[in-house]
CSV table of C-alpha atoms in Angstrom, one decimal:
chain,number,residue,atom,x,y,z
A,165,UNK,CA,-10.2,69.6,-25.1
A,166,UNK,CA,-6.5,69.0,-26.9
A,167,UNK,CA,-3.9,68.9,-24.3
A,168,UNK,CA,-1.5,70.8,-26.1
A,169,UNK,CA,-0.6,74.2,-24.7
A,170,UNK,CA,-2.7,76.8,-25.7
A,171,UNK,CA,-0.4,80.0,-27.7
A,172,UNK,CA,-1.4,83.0,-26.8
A,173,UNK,CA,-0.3,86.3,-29.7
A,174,UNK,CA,0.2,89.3,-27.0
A,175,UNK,CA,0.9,92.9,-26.6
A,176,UNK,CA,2.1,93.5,-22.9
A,177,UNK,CA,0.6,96.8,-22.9
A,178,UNK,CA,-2.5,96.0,-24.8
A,179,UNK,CA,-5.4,95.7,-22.6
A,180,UNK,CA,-7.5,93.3,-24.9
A,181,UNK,CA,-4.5,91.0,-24.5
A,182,UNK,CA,-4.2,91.5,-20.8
A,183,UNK,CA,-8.2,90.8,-20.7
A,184,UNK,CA,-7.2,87.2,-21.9
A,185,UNK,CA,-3.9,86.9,-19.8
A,186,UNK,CA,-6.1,87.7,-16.9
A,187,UNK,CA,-8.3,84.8,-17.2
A,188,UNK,CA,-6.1,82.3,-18.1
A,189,UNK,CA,-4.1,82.9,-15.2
A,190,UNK,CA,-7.4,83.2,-13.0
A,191,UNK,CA,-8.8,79.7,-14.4
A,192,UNK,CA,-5.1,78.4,-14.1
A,193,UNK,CA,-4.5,77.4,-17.5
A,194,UNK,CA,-0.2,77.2,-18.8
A,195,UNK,CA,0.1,79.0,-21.8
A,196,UNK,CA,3.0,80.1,-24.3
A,197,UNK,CA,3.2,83.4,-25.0
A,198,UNK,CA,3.8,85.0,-28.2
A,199,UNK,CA,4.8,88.7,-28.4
A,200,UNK,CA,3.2,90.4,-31.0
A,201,UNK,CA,5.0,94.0,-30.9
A,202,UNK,CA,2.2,96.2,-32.3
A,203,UNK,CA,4.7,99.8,-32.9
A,204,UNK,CA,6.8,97.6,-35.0
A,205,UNK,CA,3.9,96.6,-37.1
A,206,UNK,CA,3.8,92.7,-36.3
A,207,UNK,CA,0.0,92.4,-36.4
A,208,UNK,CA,-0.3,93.8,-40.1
A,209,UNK,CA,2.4,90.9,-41.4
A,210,UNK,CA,1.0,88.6,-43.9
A,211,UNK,CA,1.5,85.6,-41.7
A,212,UNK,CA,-0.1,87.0,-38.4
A,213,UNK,CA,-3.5,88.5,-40.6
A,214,UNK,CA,-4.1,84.9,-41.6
A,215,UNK,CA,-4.5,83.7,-38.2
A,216,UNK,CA,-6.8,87.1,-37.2
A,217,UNK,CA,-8.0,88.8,-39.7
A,218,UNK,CA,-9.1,91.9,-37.9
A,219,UNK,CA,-5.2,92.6,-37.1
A,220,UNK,CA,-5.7,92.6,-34.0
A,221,UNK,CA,-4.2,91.3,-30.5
A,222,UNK,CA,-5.1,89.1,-28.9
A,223,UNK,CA,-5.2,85.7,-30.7
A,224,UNK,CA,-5.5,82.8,-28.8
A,225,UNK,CA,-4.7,79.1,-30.2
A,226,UNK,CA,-6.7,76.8,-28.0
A,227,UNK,CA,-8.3,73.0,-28.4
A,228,UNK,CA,-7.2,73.3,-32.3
A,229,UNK,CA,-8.8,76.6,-32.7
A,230,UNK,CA,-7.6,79.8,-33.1
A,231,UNK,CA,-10.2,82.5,-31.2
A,232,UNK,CA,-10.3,86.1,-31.8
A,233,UNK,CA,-11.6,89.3,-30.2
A,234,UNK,CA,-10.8,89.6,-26.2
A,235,UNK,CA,-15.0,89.4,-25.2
A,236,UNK,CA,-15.6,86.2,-27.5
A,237,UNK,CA,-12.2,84.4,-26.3
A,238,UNK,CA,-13.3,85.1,-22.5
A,239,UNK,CA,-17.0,83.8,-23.3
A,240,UNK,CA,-15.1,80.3,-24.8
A,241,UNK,CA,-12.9,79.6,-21.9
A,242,UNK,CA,-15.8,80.2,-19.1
A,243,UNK,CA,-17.7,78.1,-21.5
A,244,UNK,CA,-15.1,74.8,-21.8
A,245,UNK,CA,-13.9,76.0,-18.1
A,246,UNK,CA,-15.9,76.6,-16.1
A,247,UNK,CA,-13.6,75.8,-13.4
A,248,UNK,CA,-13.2,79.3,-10.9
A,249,UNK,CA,-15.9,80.8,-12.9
A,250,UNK,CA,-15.8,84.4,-14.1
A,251,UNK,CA,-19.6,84.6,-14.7
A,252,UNK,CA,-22.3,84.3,-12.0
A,253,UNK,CA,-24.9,82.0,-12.3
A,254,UNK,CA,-28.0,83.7,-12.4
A,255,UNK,CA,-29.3,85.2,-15.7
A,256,UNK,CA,-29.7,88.6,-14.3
A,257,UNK,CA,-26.5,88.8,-12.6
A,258,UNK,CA,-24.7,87.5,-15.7
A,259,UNK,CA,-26.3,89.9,-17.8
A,260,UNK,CA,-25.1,93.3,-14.9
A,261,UNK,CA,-21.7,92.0,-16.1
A,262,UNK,CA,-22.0,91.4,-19.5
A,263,UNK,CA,-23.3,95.2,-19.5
A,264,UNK,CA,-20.3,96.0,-17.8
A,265,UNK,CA,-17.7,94.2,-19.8
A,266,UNK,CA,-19.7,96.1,-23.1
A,267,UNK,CA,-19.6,99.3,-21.1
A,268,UNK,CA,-15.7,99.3,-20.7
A,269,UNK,CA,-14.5,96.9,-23.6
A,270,UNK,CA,-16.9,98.2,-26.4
A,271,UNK,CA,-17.2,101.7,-25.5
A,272,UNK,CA,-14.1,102.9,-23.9
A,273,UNK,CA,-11.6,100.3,-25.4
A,274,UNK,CA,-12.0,101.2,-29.2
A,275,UNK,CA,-11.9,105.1,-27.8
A,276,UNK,CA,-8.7,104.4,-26.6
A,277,UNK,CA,-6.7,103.0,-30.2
A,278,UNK,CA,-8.1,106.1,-32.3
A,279,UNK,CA,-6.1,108.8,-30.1
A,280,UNK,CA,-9.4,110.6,-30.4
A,281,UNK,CA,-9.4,115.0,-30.4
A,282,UNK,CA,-11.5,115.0,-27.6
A,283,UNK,CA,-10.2,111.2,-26.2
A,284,UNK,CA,-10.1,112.3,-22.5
A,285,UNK,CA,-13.8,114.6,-22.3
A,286,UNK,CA,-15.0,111.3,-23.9
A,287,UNK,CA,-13.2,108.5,-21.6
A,288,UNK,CA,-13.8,110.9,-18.2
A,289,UNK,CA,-17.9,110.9,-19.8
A,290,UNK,CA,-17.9,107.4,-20.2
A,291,UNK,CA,-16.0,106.4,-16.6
A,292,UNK,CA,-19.1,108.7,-15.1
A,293,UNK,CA,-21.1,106.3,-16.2
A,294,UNK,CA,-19.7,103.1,-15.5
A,295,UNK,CA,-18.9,104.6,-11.6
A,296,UNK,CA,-23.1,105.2,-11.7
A,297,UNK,CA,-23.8,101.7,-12.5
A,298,UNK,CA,-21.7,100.0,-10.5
A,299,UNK,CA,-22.3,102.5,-7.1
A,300,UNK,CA,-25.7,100.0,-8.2
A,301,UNK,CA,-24.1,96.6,-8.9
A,302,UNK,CA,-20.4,96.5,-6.7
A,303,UNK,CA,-19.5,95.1,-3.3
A,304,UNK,CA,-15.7,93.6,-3.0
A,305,UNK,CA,-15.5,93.7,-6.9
A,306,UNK,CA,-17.7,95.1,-10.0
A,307,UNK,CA,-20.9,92.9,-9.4
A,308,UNK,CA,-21.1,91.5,-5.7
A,309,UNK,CA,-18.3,89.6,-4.0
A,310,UNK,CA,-17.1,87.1,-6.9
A,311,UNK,CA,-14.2,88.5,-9.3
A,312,UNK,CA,-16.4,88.4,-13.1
A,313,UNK,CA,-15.6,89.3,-16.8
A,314,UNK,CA,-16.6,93.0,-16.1
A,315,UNK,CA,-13.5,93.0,-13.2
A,316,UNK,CA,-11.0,91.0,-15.8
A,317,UNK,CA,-12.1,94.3,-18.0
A,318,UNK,CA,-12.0,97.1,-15.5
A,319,UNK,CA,-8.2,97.3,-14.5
A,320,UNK,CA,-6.8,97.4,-17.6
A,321,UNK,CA,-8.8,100.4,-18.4
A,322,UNK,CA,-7.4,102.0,-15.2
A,323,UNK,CA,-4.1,101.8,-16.2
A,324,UNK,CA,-4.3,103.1,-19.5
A,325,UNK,CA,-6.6,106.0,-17.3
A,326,UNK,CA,-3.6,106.8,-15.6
A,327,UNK,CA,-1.0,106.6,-18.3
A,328,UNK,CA,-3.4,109.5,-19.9
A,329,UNK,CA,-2.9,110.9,-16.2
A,330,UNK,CA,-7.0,111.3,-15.8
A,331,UNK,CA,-7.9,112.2,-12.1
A,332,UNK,CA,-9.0,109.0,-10.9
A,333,UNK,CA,-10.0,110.3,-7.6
A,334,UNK,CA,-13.7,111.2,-9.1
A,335,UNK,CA,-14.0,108.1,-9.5
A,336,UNK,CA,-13.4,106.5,-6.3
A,337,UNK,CA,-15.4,103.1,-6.8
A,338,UNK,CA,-13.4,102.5,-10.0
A,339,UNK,CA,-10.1,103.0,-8.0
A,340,UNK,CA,-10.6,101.1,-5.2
A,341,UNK,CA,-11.6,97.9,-7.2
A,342,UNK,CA,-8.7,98.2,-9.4
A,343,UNK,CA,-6.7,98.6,-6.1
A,344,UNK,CA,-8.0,95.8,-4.4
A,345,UNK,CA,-8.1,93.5,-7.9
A,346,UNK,CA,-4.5,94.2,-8.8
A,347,UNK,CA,-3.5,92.3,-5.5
A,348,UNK,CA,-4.8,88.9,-6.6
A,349,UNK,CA,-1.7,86.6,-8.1
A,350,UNK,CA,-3.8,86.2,-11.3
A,351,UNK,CA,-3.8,90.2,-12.2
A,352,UNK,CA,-0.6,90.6,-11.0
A,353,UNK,CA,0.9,87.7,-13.2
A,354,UNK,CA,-1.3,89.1,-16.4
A,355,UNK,CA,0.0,92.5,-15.6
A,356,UNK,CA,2.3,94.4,-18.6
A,357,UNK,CA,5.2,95.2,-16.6
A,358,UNK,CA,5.4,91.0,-16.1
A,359,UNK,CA,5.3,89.9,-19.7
A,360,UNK,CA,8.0,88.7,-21.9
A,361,UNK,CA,7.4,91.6,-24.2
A,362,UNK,CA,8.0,94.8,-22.0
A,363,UNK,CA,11.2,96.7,-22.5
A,364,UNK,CA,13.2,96.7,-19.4
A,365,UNK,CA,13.0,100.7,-18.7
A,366,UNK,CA,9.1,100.5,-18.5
A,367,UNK,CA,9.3,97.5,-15.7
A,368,UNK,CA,10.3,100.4,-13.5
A,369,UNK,CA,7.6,102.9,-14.4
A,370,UNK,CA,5.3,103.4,-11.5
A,371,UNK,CA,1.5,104.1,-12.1
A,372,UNK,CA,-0.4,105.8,-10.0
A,373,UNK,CA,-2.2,103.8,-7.5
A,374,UNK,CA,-1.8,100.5,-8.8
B,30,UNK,CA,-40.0,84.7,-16.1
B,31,UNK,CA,-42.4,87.1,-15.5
B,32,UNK,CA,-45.6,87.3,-17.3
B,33,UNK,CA,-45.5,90.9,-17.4
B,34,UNK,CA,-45.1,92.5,-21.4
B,35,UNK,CA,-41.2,93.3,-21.4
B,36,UNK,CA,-41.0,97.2,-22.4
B,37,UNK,CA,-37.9,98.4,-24.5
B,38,UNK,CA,-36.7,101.9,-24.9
B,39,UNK,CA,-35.5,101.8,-27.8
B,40,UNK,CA,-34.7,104.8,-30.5
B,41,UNK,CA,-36.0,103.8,-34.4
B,42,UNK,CA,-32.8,104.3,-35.7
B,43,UNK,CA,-30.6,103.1,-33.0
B,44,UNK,CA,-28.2,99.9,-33.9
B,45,UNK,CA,-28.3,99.2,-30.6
B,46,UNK,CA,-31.8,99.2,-30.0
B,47,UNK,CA,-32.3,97.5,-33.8
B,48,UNK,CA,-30.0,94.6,-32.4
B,49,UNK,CA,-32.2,94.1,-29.7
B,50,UNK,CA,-35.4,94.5,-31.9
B,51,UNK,CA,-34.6,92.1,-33.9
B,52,UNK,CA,-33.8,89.2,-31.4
B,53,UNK,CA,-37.3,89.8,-29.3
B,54,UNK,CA,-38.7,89.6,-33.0
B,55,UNK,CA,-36.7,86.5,-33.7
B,56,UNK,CA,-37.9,84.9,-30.6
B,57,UNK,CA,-41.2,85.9,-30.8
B,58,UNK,CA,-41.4,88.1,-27.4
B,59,UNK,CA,-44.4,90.3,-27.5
B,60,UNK,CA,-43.1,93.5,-25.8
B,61,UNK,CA,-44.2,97.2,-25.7
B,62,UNK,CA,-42.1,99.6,-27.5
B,63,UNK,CA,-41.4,102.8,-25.5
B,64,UNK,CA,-39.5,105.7,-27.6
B,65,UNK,CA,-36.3,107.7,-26.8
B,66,UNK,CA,-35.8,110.4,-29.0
B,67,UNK,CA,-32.0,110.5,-29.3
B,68,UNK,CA,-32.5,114.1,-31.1
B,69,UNK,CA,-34.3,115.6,-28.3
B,70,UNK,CA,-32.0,114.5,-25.5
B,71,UNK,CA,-34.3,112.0,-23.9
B,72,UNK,CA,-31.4,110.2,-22.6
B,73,UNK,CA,-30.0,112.6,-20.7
B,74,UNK,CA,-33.3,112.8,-18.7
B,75,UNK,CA,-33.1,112.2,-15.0
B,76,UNK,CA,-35.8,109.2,-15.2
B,77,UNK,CA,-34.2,107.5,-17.9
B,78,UNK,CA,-31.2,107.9,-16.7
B,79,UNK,CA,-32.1,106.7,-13.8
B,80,UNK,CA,-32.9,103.4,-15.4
B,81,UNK,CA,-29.8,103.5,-17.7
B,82,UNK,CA,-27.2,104.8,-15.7
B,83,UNK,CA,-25.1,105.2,-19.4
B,84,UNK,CA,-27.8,107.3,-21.0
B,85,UNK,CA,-27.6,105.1,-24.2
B,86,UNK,CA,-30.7,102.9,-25.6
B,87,UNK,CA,-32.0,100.7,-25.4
B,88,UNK,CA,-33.0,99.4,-22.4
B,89,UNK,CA,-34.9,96.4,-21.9
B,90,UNK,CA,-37.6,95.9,-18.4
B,91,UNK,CA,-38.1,92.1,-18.7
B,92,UNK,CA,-38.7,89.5,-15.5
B,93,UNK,CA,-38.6,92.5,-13.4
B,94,UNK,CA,-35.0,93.4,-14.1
B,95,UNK,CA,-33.6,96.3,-15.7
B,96,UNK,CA,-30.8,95.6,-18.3
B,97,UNK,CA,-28.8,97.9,-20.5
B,98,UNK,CA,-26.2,97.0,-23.2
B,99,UNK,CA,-27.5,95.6,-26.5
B,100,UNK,CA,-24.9,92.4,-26.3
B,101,UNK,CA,-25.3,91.9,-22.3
B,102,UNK,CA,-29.5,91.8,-23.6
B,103,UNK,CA,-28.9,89.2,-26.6
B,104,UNK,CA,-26.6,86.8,-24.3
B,105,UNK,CA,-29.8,87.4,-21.9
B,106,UNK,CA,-32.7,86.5,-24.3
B,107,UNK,CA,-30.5,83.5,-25.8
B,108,UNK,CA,-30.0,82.5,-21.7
B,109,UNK,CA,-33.4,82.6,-20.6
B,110,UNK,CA,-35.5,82.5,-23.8
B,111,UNK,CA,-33.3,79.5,-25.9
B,112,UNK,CA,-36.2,78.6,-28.2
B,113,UNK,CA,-35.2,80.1,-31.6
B,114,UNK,CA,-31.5,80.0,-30.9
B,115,UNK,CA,-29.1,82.8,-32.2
B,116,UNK,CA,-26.1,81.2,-31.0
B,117,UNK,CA,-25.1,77.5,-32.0
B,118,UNK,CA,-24.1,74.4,-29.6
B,119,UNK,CA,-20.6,74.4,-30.3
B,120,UNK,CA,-17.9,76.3,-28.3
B,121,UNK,CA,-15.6,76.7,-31.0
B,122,UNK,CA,-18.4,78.2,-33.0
B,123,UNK,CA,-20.0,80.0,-30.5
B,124,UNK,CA,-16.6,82.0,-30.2
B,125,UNK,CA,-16.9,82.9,-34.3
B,126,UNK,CA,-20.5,84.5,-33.6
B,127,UNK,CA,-19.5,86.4,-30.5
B,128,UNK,CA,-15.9,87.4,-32.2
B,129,UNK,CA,-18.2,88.6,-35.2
B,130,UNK,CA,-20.5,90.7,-32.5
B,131,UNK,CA,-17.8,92.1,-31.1
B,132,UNK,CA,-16.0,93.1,-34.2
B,133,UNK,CA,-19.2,94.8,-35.4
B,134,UNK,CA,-20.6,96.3,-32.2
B,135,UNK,CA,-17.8,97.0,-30.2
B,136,UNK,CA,-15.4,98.1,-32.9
B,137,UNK,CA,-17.2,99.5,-35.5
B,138,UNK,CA,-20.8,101.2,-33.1
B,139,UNK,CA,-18.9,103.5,-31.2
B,140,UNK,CA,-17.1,105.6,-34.0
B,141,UNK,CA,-20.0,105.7,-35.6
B,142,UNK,CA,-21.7,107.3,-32.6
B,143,UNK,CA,-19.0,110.2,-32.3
B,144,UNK,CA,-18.7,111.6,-35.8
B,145,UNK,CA,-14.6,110.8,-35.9
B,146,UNK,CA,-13.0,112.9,-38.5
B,147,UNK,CA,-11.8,109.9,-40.7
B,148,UNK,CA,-14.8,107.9,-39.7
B,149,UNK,CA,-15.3,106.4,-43.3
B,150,UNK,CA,-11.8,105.1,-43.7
B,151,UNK,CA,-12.1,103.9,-40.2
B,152,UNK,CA,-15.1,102.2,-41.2
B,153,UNK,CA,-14.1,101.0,-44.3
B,154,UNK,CA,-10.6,99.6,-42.5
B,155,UNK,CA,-13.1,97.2,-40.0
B,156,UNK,CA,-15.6,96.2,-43.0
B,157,UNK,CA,-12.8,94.8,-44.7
B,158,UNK,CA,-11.7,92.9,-41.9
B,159,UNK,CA,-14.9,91.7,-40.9
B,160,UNK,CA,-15.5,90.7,-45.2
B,161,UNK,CA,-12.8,88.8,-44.5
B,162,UNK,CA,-13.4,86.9,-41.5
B,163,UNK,CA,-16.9,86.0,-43.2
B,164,UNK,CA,-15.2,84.7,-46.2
B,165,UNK,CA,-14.1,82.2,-43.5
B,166,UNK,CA,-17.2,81.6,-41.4
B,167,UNK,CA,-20.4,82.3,-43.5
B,168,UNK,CA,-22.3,80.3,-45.7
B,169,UNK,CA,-26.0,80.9,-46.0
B,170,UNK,CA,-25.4,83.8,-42.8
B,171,UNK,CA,-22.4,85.1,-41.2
B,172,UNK,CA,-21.1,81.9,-39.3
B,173,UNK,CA,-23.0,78.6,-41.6
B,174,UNK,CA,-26.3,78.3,-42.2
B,175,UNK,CA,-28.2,79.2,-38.8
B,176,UNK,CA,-29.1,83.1,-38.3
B,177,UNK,CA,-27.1,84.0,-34.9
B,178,UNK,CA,-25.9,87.0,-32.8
B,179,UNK,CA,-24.1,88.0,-35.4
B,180,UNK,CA,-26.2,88.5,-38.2
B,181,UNK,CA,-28.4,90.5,-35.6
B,182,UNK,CA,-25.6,92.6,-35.5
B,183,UNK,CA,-24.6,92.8,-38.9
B,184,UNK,CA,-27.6,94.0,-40.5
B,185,UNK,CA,-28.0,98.0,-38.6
B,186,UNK,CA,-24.2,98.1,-39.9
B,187,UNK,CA,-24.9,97.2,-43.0
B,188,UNK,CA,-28.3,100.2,-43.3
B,189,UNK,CA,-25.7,102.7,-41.5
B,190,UNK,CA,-23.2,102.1,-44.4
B,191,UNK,CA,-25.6,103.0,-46.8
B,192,UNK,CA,-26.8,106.2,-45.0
B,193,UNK,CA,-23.1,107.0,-45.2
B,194,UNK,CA,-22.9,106.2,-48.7
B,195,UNK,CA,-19.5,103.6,-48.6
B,196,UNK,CA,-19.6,101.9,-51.2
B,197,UNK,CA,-20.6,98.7,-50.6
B,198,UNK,CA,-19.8,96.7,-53.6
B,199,UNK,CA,-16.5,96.1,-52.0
B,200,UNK,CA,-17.8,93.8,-49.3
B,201,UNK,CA,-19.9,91.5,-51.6
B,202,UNK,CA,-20.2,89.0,-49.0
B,203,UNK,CA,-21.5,91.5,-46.1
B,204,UNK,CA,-23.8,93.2,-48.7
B,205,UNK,CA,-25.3,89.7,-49.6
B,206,UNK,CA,-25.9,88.1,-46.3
B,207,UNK,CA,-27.7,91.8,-45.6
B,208,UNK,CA,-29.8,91.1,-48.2
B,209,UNK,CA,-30.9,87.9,-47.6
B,210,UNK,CA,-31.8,88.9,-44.0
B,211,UNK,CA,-33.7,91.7,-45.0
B,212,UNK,CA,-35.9,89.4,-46.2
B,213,UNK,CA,-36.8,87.8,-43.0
B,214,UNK,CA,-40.0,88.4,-41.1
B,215,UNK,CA,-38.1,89.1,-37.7
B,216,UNK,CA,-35.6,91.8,-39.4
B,217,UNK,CA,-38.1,93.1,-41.0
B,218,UNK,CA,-40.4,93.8,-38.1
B,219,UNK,CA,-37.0,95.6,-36.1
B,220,UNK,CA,-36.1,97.8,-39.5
B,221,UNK,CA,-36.1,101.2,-38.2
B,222,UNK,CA,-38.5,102.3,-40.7
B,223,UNK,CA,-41.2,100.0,-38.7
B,224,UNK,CA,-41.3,101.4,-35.5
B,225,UNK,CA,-43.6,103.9,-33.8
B,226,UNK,CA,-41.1,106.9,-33.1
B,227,UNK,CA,-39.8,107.0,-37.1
B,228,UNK,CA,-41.0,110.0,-39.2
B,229,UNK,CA,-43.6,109.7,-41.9
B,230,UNK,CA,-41.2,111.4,-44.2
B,231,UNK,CA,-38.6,109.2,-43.3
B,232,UNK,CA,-40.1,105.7,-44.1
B,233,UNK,CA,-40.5,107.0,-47.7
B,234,UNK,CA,-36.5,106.8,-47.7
B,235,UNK,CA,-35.4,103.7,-50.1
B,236,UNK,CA,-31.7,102.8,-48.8
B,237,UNK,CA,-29.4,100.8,-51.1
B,238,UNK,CA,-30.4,97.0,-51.4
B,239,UNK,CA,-32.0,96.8,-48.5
């Protein structure tokens, strides 16, 4: 592993870039941040597309290498730190997260960029579903007692739930983790409102809840 | 492990359930192939759902656990079954599969589950992304010379393209390492038009290339 300080290319509000905030500040690891501001365009210029092809936020420039895509840059640092792991140890267990990181990051998250016609009938569908499965796999946090991946994915998705001012209170399991999760230092210090990037007049915005 | 045949529900035509297909194939897991017609609403039925709490396929029974998720179900496989690996050794290129996964399954599969209104440009936005990230990662397959996660993934896309008609000569590269897996016993034995629940008529079907 370099010792130089991993650079992390971020969108305060976006919540693939608050994934990866999330669990650097979890595992403890310094970082520079680099605002990329996605409204003015930054992710489509010539010399961020050469580092992440897709166009996309976040990149992260770690031990040399530049990662992409939120799920796959997680993955890496519970794999060269596993320090305060964010993955259980047993296969099964591992695998109720990993369903529930794809649940929220692959179904909901793509949902949420395409300003869909029918975005909310979709998302409220798809929150249904994730509230079933964990009603099966939550305690404290999304799977048993141990903040995982699938929590480091579930709060962002609440806040952008409440920006589209969905009634969270159907889904009570959902809120109350999110509650309870945005009171550790780590998601508080990933948070938008606390990045470099986030205009002054939104800092005071309060979201429902949490 | 359990000794017990794993069962998959699985839906021919599914790139979900192909994904997963393919990987049991890959690995050589003798498993029992249990349909879900997608058309007919099987999914919605109170005893699968009760099993797959998202109402999607596939699901996979295996060690006596229940898992859902097509990526949650690879990362389990590679965990517990590593013979025949479909990820490499390395971190750094580890992260390229699993960026490639989720750049195909998580940001591609769901649009093409809801039909979007500009669905091809959509699509055709992401394919040229993804052609471009495997100008920079593939060689014989999508990241070097070892089939992985990623080519697992690619391939469904690749058939789904073609039933859409995009014109694939603009993604050389995707189109190519499609080909060349196509020929592979394992992707073979997952095509669509090889399982149980596809239509006579429908195996007649000769898609583009592959």
């Amino acid at each position: 592993m370099s010792s130089e300080k991993p650079i992390l290319h971020s969108y305060y509000r976006s919540s693939c870039s608050w994934r990866v905030r999330t669990c650097l500040d979890w595992k403890g690891i310094d970082y520079e941040y680099c605002p990329v501001d996605l409204l003015e365009g930054d992710q489509k210029k010539e010399e961020y597309s050469e580092i992440n092809p897709y166009k996309l936020v976040p990149t992260l420039i770690i031990d040399g290498n530049v990662l992409s895509q939120s799920v796959a840059i997680l993955e890496y640092l519970e794999e060269t730190r596993p320090e305060k792991p964010l993955l259980p140890k047993d296969p099964y267990k591992r695998a109720l997260v990993r369903s529930l990181v794809q649940a929220i990051a692959g179904d909901i998250q793509p949902l949420q960029i395409l300003k869909l016609y029918n975005i909310l009938k979709v998302l409220e569908a798809i929150k249904t579903r994730v509230e079933k499965q964990l009603a099966k796999t939550s305690n404290k946090y999304c799977v048993g007692d141990e903040v995982t991946l699938a929590d480091v994915c579930l709060l962002p998705q609440v806040y952008k739930a409440n920006r589209f001012e969905i009634d969270m209170t159907k889904f009570p399991l959902i809120q109350r983790i999110a509650n309870d999760l945005s009171e550790l230092d780590a998601f508080k210090k990933a948070h938008p409102q606390n990045q470099i990037d986030c205009p002054a007049e939104e800092k005071k915005i309060r979201f429902l809840d949490i």
